[in-house]
mmCIF file of C-alpha atoms and ligand atoms in Angstrom:
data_model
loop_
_atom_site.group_PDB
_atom_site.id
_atom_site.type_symbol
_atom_site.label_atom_id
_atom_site.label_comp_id
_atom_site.label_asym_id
_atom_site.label_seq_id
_atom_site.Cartn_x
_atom_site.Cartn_y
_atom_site.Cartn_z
ATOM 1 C CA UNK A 1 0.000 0.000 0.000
ATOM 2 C CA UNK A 2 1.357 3.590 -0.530
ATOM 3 C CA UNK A 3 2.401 5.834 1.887
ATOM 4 C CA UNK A 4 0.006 9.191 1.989
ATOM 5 C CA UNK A 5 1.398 10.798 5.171
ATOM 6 C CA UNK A 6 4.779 11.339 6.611
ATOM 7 C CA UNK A 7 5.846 11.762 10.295
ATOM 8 C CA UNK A 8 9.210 12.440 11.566
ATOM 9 C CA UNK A 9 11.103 12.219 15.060
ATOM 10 C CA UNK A 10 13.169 15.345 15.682
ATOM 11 C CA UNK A 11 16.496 14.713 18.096
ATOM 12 C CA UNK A 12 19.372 12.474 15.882
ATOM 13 C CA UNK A 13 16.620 12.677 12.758
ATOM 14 C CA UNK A 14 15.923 15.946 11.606
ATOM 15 C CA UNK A 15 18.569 17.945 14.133
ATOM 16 C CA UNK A 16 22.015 16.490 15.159
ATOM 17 C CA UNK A 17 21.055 17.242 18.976
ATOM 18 C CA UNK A 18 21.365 13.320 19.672
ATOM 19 C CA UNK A 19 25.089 14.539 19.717
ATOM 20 C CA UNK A 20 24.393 17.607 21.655
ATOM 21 C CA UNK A 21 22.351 15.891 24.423
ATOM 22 C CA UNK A 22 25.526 13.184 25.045
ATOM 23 C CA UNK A 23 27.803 16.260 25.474
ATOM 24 C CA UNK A 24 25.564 18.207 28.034
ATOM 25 C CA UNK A 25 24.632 14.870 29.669
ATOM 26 C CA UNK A 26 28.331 13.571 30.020
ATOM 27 C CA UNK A 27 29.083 17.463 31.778
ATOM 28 C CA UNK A 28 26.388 17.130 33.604
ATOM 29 C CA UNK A 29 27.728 13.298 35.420
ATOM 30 C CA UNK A 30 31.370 14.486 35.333
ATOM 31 C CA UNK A 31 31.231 16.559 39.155
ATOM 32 C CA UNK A 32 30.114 13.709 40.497
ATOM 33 C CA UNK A 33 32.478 10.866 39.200
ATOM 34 C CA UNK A 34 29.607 8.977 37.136
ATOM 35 C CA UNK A 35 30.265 8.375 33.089
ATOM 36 C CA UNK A 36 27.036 8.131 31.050
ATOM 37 C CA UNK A 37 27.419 5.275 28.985
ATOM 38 C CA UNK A 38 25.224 4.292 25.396
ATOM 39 C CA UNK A 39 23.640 1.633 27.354
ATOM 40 C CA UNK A 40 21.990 4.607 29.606
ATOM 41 C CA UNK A 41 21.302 6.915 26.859
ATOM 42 C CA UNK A 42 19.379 3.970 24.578
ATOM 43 C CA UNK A 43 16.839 3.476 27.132
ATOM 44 C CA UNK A 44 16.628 7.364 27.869
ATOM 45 C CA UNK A 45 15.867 7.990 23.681
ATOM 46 C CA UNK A 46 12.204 9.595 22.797
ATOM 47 C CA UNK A 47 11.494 9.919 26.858
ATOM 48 C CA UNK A 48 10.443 13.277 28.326
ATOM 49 C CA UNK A 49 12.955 15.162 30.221
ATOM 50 C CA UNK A 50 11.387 14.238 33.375
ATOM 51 C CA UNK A 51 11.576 10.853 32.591
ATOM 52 C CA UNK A 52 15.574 10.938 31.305
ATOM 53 C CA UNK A 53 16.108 12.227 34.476
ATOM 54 C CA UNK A 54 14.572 9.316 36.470
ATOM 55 C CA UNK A 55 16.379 6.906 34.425
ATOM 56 C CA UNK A 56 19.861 8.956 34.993
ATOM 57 C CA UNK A 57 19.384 9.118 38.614
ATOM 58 C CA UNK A 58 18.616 5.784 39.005
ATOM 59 C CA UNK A 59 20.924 3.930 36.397
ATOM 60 C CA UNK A 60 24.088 6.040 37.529
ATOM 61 C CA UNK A 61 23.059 6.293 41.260
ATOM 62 C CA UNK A 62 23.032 10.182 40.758
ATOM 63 C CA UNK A 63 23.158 12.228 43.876
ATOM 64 C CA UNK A 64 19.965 14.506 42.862
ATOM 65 C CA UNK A 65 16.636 14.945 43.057
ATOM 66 C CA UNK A 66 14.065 14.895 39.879
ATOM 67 C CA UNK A 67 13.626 19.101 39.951
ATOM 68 C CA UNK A 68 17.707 19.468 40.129
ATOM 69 C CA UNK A 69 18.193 17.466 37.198
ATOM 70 C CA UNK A 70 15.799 19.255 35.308
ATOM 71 C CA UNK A 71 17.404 22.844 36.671
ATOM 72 C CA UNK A 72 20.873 21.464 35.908
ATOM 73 C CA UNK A 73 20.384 20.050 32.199
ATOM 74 C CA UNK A 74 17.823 23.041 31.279
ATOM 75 C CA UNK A 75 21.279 25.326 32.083
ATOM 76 C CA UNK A 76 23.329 23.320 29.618
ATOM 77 C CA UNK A 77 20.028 23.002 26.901
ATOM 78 C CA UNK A 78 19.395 26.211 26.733
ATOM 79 C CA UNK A 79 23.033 27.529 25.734
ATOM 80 C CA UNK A 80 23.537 24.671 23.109
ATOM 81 C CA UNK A 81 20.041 23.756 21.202
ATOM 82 C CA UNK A 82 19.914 27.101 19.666
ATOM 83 C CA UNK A 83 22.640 25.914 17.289
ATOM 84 C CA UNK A 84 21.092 22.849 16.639
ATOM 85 C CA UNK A 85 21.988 21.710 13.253
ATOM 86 C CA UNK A 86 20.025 19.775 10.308
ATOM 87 C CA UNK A 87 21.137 16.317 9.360
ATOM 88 C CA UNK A 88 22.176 15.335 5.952
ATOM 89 C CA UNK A 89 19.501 14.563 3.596
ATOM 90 C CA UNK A 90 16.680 16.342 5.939
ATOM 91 C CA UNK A 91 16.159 19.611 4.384
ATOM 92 C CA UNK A 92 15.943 17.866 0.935
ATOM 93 C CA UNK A 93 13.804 15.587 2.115
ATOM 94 C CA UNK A 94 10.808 17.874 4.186
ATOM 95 C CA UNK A 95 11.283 20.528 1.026
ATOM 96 C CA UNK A 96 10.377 17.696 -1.242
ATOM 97 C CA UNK A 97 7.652 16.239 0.770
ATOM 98 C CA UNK A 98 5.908 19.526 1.020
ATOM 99 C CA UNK A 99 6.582 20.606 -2.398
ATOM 100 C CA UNK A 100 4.082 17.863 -3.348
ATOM 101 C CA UNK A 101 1.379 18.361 -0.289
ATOM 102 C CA UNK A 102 2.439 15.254 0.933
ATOM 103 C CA UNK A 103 1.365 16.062 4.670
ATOM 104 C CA UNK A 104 4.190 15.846 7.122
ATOM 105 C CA UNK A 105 4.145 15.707 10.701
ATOM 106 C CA UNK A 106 6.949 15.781 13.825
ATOM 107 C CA UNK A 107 6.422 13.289 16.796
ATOM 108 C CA UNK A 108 8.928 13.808 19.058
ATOM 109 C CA UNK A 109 9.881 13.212 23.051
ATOM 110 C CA UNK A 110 10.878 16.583 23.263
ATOM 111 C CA UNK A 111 8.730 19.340 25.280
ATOM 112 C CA UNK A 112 7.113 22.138 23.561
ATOM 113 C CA UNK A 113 9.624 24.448 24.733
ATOM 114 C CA UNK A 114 12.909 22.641 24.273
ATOM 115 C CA UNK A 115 11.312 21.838 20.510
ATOM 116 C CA UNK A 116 10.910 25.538 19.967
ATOM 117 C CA UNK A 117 14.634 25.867 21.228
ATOM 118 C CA UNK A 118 15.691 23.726 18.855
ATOM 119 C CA UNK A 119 14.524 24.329 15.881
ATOM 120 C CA UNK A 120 15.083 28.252 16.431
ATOM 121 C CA UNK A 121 17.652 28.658 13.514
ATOM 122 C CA UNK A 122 15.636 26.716 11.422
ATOM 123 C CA UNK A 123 12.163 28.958 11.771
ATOM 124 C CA UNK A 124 10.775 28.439 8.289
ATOM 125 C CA UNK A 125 12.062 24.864 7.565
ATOM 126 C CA UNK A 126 9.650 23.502 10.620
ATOM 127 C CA UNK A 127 7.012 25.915 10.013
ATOM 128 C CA UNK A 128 5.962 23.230 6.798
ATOM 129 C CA UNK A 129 5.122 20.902 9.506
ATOM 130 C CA UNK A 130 1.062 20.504 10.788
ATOM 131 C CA UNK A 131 0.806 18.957 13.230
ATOM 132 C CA UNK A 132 3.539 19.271 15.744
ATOM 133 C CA UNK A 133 3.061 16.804 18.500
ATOM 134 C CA UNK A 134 5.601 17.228 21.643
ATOM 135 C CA UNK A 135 5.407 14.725 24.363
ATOM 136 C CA UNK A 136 4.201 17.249 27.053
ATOM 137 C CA UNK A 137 0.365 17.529 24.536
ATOM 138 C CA UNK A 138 -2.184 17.418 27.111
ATOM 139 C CA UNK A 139 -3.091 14.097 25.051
ATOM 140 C CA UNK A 140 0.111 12.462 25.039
ATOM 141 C CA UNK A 141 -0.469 10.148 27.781
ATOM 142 C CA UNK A 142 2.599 7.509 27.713
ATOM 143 C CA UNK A 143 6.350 8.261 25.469
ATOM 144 C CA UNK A 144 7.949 6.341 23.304
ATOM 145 C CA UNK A 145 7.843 2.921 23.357
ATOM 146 C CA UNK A 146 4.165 3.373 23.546
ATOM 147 C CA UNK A 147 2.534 4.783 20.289
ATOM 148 C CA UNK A 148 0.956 7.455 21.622
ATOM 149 C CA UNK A 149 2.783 10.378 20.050
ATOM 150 C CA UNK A 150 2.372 8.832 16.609
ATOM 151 C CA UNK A 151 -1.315 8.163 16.806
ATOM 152 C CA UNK A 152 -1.985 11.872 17.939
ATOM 153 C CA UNK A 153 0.001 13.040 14.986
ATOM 154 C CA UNK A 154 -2.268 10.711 12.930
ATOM 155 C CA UNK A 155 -5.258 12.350 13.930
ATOM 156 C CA UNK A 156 -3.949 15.811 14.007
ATOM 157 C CA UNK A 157 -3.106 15.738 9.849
ATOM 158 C CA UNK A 158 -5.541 18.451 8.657
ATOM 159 C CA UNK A 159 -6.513 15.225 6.481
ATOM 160 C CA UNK A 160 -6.152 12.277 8.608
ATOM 161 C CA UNK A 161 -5.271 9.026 6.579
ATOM 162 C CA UNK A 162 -7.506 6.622 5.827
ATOM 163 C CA UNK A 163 -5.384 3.396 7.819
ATOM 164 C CA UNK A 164 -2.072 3.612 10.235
ATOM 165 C CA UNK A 165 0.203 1.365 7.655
ATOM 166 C CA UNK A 166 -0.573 4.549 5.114
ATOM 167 C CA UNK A 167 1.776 6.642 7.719
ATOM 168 C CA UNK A 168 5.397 6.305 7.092
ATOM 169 C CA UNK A 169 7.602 7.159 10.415
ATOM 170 C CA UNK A 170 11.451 8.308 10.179
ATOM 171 C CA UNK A 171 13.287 7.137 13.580
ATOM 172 C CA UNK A 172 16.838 7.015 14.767
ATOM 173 C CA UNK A 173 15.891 5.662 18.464
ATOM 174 C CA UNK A 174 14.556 1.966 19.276
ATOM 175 C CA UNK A 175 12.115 3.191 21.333
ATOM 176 C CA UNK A 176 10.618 5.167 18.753
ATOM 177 C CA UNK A 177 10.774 2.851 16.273
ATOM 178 C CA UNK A 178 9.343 0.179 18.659
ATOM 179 C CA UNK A 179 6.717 3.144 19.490
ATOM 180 C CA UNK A 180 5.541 3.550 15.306
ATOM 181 C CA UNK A 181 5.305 -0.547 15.221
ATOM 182 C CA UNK A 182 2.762 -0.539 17.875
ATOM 183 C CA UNK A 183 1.043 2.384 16.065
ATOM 184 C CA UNK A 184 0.112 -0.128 13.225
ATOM 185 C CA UNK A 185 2.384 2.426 11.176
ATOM 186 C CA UNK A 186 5.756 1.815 8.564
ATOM 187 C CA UNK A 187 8.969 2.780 10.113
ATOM 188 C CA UNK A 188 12.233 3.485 8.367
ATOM 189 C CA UNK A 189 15.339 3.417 11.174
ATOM 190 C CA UNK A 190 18.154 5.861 10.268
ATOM 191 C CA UNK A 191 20.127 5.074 13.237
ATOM 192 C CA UNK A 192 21.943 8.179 15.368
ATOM 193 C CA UNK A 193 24.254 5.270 17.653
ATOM 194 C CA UNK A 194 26.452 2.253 15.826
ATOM 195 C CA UNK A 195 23.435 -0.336 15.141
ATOM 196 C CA UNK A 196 25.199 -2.861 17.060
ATOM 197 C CA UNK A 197 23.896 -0.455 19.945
ATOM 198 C CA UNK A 198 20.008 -1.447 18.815
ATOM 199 C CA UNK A 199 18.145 -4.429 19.647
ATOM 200 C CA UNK A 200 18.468 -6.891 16.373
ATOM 201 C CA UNK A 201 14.450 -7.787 17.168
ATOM 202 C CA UNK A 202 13.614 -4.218 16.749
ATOM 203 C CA UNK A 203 15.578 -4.309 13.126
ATOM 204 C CA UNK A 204 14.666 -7.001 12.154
ATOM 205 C CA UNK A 205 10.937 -5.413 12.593
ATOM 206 C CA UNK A 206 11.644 -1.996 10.971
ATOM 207 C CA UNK A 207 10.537 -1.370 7.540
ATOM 208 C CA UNK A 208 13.805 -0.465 6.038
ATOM 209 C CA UNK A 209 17.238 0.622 7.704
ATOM 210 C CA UNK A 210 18.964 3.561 6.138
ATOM 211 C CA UNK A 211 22.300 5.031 6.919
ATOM 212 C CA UNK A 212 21.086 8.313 6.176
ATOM 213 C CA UNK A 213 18.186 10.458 4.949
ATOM 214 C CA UNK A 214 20.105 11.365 1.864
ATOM 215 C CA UNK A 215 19.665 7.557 1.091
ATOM 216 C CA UNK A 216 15.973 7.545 1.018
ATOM 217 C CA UNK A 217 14.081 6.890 -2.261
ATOM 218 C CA UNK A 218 10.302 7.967 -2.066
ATOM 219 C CA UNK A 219 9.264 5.968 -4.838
ATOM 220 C CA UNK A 220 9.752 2.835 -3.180
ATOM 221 C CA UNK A 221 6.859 3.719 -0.979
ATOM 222 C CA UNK A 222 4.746 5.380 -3.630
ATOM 223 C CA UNK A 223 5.654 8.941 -3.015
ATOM 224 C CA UNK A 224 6.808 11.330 -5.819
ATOM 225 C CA UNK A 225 10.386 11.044 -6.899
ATOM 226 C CA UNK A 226 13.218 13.119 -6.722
ATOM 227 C CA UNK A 227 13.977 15.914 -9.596
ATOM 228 C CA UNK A 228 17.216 14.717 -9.092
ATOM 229 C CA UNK A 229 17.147 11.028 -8.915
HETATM 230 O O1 PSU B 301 20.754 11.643 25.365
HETATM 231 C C1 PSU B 301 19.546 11.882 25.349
HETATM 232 N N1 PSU B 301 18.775 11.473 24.317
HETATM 233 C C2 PSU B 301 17.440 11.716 24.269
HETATM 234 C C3 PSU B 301 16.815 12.378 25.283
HETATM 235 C C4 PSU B 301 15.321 12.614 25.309
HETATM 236 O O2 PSU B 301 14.732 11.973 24.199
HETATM 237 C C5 PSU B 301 14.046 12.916 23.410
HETATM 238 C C6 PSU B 301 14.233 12.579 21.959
HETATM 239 O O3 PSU B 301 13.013 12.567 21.408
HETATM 240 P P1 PSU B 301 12.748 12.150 19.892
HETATM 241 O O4 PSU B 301 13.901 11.287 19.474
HETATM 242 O O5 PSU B 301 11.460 11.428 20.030
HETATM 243 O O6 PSU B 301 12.662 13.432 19.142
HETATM 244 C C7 PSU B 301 14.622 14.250 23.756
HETATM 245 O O7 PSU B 301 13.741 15.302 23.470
HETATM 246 C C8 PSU B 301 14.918 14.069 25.226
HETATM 247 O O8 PSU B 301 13.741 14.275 25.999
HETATM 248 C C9 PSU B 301 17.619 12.839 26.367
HETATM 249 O O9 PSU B 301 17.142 13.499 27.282
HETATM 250 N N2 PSU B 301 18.951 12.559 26.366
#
């Protein structure tokens, strides 16, 4: 069946802040002697902020409360998303898609506010995207794995689509691809961490693995081609 509607994760998709969130992170644990490891930031991928901070806390036996951690890393955030910048292929890609109406959502773990932060330099490029969802939507109920934010994007689309498998979701983070699965929706993995990093069930599930969006060929699931391909 062809793909109708697009929907995209944001952090290590879209915007290399995958990279920026290790750095800030890894400042964050060095005071206190703890080293945040992949293994810690996998299971932390397409979470809210309160929720990364649970997981930190508890995985590295951090010596903070929840509202500390959320002080501590907004410091750090809010000096280095503003810079935030677009991953290969992603421009290309969202100009394309909305060159030919192809509707084209974001579903991210990211708050409102952070996305906003985020995307800053990059103003007009996210402005093609309706709907928006961010994880802290008064309907967003459960993150990533769950499928949550991908069904409210769904139903957001100004047109909805007529099934879930017409939806085609971009991921870099297990949980997120593990979260379009459940949403009955196609899922292409371009991964942001070495794939030897991601459970092999989870790729062996995913639709197609890319290595980046540059990669991506839009006729293979029925979209309009490339001028350029
Ligand atoms: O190293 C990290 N990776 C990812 C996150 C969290 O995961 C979300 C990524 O969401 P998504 O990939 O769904 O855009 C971020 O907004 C952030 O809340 C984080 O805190 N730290």
């Amino acid at each position: 069946m062809s793909i109708t509607h697009c929907i995209f994760d944001l952090d290590g998709l879209l915007l290399d802040t995958e990279s920026i969130y290790t750095e800030c992170l890894q400042k964050l644990c060095a005071p206190y002697g703890k080293n945040f490891s992949t293994e810690t930031k996998v299971h932390m991928m397409g979470k809210s902020s309160l929720e990364v901070g649970q997981i930190l806390i508890r995985e590295l036996d951090l010596p903070m409360t929840d509202d500390e951690f959320l002080m501590k890393s907004y410091e750090f955030y809010q000096e280095a998303f503003p810079s935030a910048e677009l991953l290969p292929g992603a421009e290309r890609l969202i100009q394309h898609l909305a060159a030919h109406n192809i509707p084209i959502a974001i579903g991210t773990g990211s708050s409102y506010e952070l996305y906003m932060l985020k995307t800053s330099g990059h103003r007009e490029l996210f402005n093609l995207f309706d709907p928006v969802v961010c994880t802290d939507a008064t309907e967003i109920r459960l993150t990533k794995p769950e499928p949550d934010v991908f069904l409210a994007c769904a139903e957001k689309f100004p047109n909805p689509p007529l099934s879930m498998s017409q939806c085609l979701v971009f991921e870099d983070g297990e949980n997120g691809v593990q979260a379009a699965l459940a949403a009955g929706m196609k899922v292409i993995l371009v991964p942001s961490l070495p794939l030897s990093t991601y459970d092999p069930l989870v790729i062996e599930h995913t639709t197609l693995t890319l290595e980046s969006l540059l990669k991506f060929n839009p006729v293979e699931f029925g979209l309009p081609s490339f001028d350029d391909m």
